[in-house]
CSV table of C-alpha atoms in Angstrom, one decimal:
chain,number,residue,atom,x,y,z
H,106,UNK,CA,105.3,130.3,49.4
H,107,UNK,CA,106.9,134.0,48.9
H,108,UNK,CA,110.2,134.7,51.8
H,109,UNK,CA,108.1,137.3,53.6
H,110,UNK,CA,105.2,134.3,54.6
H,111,UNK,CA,107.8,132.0,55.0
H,112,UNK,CA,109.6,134.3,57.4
H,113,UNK,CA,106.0,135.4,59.5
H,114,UNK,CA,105.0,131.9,60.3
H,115,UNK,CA,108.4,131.2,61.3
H,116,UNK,CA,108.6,134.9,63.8
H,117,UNK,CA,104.9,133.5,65.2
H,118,UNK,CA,107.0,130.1,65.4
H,119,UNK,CA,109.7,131.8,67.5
H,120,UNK,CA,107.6,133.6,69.1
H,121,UNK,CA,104.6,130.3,70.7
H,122,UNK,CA,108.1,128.3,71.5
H,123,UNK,CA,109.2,131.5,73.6
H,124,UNK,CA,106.1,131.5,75.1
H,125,UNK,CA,106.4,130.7,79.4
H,126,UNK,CA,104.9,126.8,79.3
H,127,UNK,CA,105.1,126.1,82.9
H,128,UNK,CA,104.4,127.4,86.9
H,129,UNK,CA,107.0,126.7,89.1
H,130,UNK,CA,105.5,127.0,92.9
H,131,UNK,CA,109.0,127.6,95.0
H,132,UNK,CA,109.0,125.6,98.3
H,133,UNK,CA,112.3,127.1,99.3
H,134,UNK,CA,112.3,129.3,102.7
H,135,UNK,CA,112.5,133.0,101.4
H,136,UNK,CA,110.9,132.5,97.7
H,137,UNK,CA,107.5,130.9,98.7
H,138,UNK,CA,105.1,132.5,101.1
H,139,UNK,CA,102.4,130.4,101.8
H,140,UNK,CA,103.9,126.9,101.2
H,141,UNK,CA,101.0,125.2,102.9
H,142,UNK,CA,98.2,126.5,100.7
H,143,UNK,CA,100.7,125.5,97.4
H,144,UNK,CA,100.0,122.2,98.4
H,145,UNK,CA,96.6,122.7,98.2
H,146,UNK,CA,97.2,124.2,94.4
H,147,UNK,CA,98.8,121.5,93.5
H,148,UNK,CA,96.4,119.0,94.6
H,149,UNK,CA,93.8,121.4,92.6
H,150,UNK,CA,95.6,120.8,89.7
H,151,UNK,CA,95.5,117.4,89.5
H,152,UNK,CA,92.4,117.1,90.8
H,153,UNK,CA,91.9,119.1,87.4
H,154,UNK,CA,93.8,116.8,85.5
H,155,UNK,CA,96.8,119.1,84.7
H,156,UNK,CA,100.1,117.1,85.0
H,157,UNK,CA,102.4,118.0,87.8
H,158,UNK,CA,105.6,117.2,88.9
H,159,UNK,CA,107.7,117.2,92.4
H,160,UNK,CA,111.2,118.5,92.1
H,161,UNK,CA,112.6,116.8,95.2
H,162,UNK,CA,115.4,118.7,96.8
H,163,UNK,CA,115.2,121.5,94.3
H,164,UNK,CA,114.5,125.2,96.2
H,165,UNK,CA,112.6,123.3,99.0
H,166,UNK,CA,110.7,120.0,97.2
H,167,UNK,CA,109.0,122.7,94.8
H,168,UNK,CA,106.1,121.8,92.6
H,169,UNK,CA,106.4,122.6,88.6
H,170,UNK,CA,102.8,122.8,86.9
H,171,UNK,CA,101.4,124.0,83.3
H,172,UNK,CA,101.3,127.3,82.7
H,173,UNK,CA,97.3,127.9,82.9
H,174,UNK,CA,95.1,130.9,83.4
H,175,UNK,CA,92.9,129.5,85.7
H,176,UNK,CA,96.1,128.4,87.6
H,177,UNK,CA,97.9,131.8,87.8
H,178,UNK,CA,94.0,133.2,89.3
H,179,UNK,CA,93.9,130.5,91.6
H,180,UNK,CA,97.6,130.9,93.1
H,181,UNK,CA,96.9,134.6,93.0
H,182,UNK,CA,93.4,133.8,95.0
H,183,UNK,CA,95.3,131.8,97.9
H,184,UNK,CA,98.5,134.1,98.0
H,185,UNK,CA,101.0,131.0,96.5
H,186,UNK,CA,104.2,132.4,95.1
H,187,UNK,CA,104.9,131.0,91.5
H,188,UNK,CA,107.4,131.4,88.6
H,189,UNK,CA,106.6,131.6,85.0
H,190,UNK,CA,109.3,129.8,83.6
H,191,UNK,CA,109.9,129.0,79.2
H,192,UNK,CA,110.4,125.6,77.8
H,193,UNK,CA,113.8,126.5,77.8
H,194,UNK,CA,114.1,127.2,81.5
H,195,UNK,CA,112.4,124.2,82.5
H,196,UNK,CA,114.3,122.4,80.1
H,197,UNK,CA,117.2,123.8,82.3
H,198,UNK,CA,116.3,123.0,85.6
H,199,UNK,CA,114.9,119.6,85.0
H,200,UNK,CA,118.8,118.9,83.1
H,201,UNK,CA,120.0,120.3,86.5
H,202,UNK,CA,117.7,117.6,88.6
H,203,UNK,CA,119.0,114.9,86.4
H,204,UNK,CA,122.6,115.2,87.1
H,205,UNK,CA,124.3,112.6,89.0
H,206,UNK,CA,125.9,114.8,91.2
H,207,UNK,CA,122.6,116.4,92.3
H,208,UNK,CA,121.1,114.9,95.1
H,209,UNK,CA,117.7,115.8,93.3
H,210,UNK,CA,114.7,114.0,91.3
H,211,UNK,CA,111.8,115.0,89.2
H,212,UNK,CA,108.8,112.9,90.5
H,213,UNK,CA,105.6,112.7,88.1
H,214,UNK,CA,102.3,113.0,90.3
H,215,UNK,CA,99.1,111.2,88.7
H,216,UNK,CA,95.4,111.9,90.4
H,217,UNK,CA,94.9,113.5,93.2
H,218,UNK,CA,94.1,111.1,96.1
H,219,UNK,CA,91.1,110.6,98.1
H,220,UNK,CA,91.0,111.4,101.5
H,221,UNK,CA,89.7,110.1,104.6
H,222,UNK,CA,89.5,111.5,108.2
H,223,UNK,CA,89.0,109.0,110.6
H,224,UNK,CA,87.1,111.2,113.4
H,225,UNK,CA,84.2,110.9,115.6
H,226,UNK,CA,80.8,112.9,114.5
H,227,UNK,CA,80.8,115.0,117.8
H,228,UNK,CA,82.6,117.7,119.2
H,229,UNK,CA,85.8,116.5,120.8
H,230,UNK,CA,87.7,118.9,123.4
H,231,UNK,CA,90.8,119.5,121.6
H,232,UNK,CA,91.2,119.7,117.6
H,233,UNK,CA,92.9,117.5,114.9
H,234,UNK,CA,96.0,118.6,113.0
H,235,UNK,CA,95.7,116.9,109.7
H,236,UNK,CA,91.8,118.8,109.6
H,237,UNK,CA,92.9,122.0,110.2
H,238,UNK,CA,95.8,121.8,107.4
H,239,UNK,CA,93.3,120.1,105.1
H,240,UNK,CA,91.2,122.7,105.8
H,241,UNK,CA,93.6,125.7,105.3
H,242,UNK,CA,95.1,124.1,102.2
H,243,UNK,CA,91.6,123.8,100.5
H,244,UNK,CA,92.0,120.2,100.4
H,245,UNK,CA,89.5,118.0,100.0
H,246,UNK,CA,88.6,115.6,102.6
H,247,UNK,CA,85.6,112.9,103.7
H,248,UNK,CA,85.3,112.4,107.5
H,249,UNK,CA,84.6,108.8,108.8
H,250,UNK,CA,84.1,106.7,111.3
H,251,UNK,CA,83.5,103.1,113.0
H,252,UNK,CA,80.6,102.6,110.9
H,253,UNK,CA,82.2,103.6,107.5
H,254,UNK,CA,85.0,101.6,108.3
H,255,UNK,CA,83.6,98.6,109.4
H,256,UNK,CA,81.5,98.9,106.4
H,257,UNK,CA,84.4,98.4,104.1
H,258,UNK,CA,83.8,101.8,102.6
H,259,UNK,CA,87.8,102.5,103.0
H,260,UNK,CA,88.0,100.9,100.0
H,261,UNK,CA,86.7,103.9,98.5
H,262,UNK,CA,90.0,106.2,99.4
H,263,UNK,CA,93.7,105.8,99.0
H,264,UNK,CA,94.6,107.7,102.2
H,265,UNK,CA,93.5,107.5,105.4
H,266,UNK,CA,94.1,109.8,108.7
H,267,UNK,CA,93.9,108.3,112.4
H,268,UNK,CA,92.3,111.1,114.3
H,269,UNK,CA,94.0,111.5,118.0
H,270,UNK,CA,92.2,108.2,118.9
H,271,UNK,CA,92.3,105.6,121.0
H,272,UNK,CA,92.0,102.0,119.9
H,273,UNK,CA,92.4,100.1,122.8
H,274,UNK,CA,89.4,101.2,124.1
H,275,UNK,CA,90.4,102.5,127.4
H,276,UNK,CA,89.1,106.5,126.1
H,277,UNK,CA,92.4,107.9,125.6
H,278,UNK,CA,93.6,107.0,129.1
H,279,UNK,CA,92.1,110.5,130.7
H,280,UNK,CA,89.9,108.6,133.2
H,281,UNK,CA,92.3,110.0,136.0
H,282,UNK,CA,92.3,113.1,134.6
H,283,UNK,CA,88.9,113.8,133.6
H,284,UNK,CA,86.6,111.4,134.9
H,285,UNK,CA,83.8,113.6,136.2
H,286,UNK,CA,84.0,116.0,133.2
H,287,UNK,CA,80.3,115.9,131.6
H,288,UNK,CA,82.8,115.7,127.5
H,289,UNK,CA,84.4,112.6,129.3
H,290,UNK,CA,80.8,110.8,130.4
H,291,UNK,CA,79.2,112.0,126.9
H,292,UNK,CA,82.0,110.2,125.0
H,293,UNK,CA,82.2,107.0,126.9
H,294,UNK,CA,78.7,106.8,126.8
H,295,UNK,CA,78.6,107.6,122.7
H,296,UNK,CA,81.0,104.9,122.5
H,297,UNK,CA,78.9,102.6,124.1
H,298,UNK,CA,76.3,102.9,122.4
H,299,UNK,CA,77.8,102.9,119.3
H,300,UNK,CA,79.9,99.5,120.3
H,301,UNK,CA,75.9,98.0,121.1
H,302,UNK,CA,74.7,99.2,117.8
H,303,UNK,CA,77.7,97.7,115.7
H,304,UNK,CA,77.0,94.4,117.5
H,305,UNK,CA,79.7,94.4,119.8
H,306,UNK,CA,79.3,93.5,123.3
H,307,UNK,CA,82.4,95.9,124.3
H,308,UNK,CA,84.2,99.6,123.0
H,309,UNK,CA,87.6,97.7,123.0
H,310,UNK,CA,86.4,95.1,121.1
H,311,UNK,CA,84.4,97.0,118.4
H,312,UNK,CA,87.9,99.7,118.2
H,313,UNK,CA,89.8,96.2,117.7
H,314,UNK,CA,88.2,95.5,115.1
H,315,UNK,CA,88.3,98.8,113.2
H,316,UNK,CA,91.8,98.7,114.0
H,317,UNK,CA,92.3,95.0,112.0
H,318,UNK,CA,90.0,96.9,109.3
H,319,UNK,CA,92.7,99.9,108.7
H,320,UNK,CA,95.4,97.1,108.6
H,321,UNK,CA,93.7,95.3,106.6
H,322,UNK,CA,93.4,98.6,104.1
H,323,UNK,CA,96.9,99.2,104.4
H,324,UNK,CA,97.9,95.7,103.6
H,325,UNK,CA,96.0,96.4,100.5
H,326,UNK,CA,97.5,99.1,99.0
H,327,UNK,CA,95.9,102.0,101.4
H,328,UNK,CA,98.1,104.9,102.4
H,329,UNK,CA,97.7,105.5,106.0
H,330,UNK,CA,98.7,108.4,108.3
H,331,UNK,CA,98.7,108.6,112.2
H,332,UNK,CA,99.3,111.1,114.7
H,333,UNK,CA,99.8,111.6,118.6
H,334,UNK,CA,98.1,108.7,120.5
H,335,UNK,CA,96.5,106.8,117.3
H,336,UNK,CA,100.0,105.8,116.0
H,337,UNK,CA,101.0,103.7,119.7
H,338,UNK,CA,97.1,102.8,120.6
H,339,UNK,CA,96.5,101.5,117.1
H,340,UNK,CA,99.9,98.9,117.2
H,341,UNK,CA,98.8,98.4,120.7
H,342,UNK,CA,95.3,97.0,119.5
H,343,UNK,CA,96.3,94.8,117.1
H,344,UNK,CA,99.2,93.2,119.7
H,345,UNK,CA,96.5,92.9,122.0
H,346,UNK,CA,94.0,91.1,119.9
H,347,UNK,CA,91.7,89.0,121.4
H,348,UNK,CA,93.1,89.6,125.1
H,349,UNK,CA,91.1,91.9,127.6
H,350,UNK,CA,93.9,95.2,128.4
H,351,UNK,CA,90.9,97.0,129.7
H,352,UNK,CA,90.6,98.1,133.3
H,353,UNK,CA,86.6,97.6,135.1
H,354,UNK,CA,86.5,101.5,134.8
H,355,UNK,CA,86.7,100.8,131.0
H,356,UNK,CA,84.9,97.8,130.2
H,357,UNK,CA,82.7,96.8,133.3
H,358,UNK,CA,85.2,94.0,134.4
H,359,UNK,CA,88.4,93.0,135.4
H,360,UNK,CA,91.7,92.9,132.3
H,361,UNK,CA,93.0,89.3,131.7
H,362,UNK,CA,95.4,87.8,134.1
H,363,UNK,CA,99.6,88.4,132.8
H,364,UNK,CA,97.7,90.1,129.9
H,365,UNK,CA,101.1,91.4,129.0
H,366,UNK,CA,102.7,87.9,128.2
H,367,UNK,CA,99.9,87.8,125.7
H,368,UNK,CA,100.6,90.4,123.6
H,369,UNK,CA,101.3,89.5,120.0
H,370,UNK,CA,104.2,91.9,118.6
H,371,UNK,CA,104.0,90.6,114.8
H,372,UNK,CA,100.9,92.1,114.7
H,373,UNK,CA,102.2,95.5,115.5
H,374,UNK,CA,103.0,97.9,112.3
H,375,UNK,CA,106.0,99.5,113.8
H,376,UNK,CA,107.1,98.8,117.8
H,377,UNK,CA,108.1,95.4,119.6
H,378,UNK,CA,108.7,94.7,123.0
H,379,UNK,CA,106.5,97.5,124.4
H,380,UNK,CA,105.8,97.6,128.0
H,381,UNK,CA,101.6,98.7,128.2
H,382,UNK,CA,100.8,101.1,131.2
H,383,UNK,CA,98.6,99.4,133.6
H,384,UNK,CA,97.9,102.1,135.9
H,385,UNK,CA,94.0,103.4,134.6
H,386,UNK,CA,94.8,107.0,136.4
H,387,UNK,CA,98.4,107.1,134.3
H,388,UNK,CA,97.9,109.1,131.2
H,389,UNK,CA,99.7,106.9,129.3
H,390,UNK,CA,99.4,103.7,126.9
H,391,UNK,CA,102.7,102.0,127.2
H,392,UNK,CA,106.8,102.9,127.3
H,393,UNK,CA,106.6,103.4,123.5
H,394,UNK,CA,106.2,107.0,124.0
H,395,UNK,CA,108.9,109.2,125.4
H,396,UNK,CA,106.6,112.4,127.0
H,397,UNK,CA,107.5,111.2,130.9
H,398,UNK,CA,110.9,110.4,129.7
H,399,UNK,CA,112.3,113.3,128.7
H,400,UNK,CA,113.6,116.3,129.7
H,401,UNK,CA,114.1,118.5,127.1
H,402,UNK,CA,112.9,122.3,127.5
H,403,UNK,CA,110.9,124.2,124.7
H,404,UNK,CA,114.0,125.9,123.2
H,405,UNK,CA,115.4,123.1,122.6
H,406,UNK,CA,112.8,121.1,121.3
H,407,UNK,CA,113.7,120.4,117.5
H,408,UNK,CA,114.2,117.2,115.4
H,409,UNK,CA,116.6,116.8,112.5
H,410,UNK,CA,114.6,115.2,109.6
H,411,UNK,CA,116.8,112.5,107.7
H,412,UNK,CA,118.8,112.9,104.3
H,413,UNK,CA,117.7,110.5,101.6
H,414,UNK,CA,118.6,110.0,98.3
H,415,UNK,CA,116.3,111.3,96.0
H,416,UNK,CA,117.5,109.1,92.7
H,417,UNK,CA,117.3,106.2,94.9
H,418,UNK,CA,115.1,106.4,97.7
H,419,UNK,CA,112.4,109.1,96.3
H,420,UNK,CA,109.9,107.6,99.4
H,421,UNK,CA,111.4,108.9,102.1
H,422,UNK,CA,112.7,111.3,100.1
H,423,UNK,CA,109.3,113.3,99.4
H,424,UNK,CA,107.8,112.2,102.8
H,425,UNK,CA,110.9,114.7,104.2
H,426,UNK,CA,110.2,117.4,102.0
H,427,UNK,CA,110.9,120.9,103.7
H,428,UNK,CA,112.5,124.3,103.3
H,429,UNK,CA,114.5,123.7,106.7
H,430,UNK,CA,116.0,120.1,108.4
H,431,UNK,CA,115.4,121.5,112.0
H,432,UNK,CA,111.6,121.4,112.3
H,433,UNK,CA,110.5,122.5,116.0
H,434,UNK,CA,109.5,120.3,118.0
H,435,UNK,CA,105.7,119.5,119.9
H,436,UNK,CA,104.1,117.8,122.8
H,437,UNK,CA,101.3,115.5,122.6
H,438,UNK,CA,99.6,112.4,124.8
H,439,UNK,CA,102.1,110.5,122.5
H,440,UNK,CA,105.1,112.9,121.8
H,441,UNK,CA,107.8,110.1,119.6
H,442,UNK,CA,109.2,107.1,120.0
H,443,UNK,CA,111.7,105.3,122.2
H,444,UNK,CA,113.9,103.9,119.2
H,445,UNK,CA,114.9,100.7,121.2
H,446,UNK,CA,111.2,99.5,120.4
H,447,UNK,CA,110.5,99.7,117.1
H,448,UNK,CA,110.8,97.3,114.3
H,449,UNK,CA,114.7,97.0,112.2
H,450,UNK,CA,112.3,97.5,108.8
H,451,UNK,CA,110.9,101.0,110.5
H,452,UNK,CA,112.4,103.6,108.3
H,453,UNK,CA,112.9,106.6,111.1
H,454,UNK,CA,113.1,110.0,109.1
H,455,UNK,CA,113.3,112.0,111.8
H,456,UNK,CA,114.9,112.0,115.4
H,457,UNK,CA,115.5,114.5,118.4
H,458,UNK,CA,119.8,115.3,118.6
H,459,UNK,CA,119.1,115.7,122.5
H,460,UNK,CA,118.0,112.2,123.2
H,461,UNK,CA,118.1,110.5,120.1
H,462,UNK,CA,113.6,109.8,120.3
H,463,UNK,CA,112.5,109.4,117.2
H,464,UNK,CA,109.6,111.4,115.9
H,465,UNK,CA,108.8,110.6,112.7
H,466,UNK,CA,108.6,107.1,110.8
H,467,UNK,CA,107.6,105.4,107.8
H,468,UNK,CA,107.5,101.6,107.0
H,469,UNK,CA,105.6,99.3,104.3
H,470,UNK,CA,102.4,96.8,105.4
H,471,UNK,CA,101.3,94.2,102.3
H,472,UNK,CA,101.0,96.7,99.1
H,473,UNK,CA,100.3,99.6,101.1
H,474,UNK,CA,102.4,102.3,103.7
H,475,UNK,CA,102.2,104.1,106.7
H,476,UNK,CA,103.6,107.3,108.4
H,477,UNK,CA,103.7,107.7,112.4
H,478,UNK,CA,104.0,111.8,113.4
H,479,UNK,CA,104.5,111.9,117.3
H,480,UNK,CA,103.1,114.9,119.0
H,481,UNK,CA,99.7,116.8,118.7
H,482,UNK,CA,100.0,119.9,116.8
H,483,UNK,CA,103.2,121.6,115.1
H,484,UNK,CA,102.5,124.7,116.1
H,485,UNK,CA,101.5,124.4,119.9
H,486,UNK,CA,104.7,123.3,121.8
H,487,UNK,CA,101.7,121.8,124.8
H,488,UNK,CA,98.1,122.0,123.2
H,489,UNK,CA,96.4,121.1,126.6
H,490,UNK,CA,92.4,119.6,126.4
H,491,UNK,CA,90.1,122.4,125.3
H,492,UNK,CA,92.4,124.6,123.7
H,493,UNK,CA,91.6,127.0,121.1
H,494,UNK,CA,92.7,125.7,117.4
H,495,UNK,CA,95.8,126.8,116.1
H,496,UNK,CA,95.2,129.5,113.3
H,497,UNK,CA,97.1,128.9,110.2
H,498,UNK,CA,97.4,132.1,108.8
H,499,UNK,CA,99.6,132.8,111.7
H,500,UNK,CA,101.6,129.5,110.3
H,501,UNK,CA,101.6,129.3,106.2
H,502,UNK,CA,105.1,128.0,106.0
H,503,UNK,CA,104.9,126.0,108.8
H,504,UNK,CA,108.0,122.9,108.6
H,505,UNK,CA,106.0,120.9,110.9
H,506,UNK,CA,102.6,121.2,109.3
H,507,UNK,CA,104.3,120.5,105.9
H,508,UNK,CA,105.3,117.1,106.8
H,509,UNK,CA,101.8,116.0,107.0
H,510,UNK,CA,100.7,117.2,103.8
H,511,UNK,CA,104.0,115.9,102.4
H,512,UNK,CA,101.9,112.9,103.2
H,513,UNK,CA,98.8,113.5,101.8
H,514,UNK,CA,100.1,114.2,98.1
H,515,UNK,CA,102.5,111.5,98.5
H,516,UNK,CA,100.1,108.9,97.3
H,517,UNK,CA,99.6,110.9,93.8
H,518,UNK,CA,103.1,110.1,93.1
H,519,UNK,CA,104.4,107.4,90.6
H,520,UNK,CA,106.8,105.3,92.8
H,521,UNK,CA,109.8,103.7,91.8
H,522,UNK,CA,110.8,100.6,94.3
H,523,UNK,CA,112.8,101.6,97.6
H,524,UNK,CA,116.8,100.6,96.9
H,525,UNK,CA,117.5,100.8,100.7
């Protein structure tokens, strides 16, 4: 072979080794400007079988992908800030994520998940948060309900949402409230029916036993994700199992007698020693949740998410994924948690300074995991029934929304075991 060949294929060498290799998507605060819809590229991706990787704690949790055509069109499409970065340069940064002294860690993400939204097939008066993000983020998603669940058919997803629901049967407590309203009657009487057709003689009974069918998913090996009043009511149903909480308003007759001495706290997923709210006019389930207890005004409502190690605990690690640590806080019928009642093996990744409520938490059931999100929507301090939707191009880098979809790619990633 003469010099001068020898020397071109080695310049055409040079020059494919030069060539950028990967997309960085920044998730840091002033680099990224829609970090909800680079979720959505990410789960694209691997929905397109391109490998992907998280870079916890590097520039926000970004997300470092192939360099593709189709992938720069499609980040271009949905306005996602990226970086074209050489072998060299990711070479660089994933040296820098390996050091010890960097509280940082490169986590490999596999298949995009399958989703499921639990929600009803009607209308409902106020709107979900995990939809609308979905939704934004061109996420994928199946909606279900009772009868897909009690059908086993959850066995057909690795992550499931818990719509703002009720489990116990008692419609979301709003009987005081909203008793006369024609959306009230409609669902109570849906429910009903629906309860007949599934062969159950009562709602509560028929939600109890979707409830033990999510548990039952979790325990083997499902991913499951609740907000606002499905994280308390769904603990609150299984505790309750087999004893009658419900109020003659509710279920046509009277609640057992001392039902509280019956309730059953290994049950529960996350709370003990919870105190349920008798009263059928109080718009509450039980003392787990801290909305009457507080007193903490709007511009002062934030909550600190925790510090984890990434090396060592890369769970809670990417489940706290954010470009700030002071995400602002939000109301719902369940708001957060009164720490003294949950569980010592709750993980609690995120609490409110003020009064020390904790508003977001993790923990493991069986093979599988959960994450409880207190409050209704992170962008509407007081979403009241019949609200408007929040718009999410008002929101792209929303904190508080990206801690739910920190959740739903979560379950693409290829875990180490928890040290802590």
């Amino acid at each position: 072979m003469s010099f001068k060949k020898s020397l071109y294929i080695l310049l055409i060498f040079i020059s494919f080794s030069a060539k950028a290799s990967f997309i960085l998507l920044p998730m840091d605060e002033t680099t990224q400007q829609n970090h909800l819809k680079a979720y959505g590229i990410t789960y694209w991706c691997l929905d397109k079988n391109y490998k992907a990787s998280w870079l916890l704690n590097y520039r926000g949790g970004s997300f470092l992908l192939p360099d593709a055509e189709e992938i720069r069109k499609e980040c271009q499409i949905r306005g996602v800030s990226f970086e074209i970065l050489s072998d060299s340069e990711e070479a660089r940064i994933l040296d820098e994520i390996s050091s010890p002294s960097q509280n940082m860690e490169t986590v490999v993400l596999e298949k995009a998940p399958k989703i499921a939204v639990y929600t009803p097939k009607g209308k409902q008066p106020w709107d979900d948060a995990v939809t609308l993000v979905l939704t934004y983020a061109e996420i994928p998603f199946t909606p279900i309900y009772d009868e897909e669940v009690l059908s086993d058919q959850l066995l057909l997803y690795d992550w499931l949402h818990l719509h703002h629901e009720d489990f116990t049967g008692q419609y979301g407590k709003f009987y005081g409230a909203y008793k006369n309203a024609p959306w009230y009657i409609e669902q109570k009487k849906d429910a009903e029916a629906l309860a007949t057709k599934l062969g159950y003689s009562k709602v509560s009974q028929e939600k109890g036993a979707v409830a033990k069918k999510i548990r039952d998913f979790v325990i083997g090996g499902g991913f499951m994700f609740a907000m606002c009043s499905a994280t308390d009511s769904f603990d609150i149903a299984l505790a309750a199992d087999g004893v009658d909480i419900c109020e003659a308003m509710f279920d046509g007759d009277a609640s057992d007698a001392n039902y509280q001495s019956k309730m059953n706290y290994n049950n529960s997923f996350a709370f003990k020693d919870f105190i349920l709210e008798r009263r059928p006019e109080q718009y509450e389930f039980s003392d787990i949740d801290m909305t009457l207890k507080r007193r903490i005004p709007m511009d002062k409502d934030y909550f600190t998410l925790m510090e984890f190690s990434a090396k060592w605990d890369p769970i809670p690690s990417m489940l706290c994924q954010n470009h700030t640590q002071l995400v602002k806080g939000f109301m719902g019928q369940t708001t957060s948690f009164d720490v003294s009642l949950i569980k010592s093996n709750i993980l609690v990744m995120g609490t409110c300074e003020l009064n020390g409520e904790a508003r977001y938490i993790h923990g493991e059931k069986g093979k599988g995991m959960f994450t409880f999100y207190g409050g209704h929507d992170p962008e509407d301090f007081q979403h009241q029934v019949g609200d408007a939707p929040t718009v999410l191009d008002l929101h792209p880098n929303s904190p508080g929304y990206r801690l739910i979809l920190n959740n739903v790619l979560f379950p693409a990633a290829r875990k180490k075991k928890q040290k802590t």
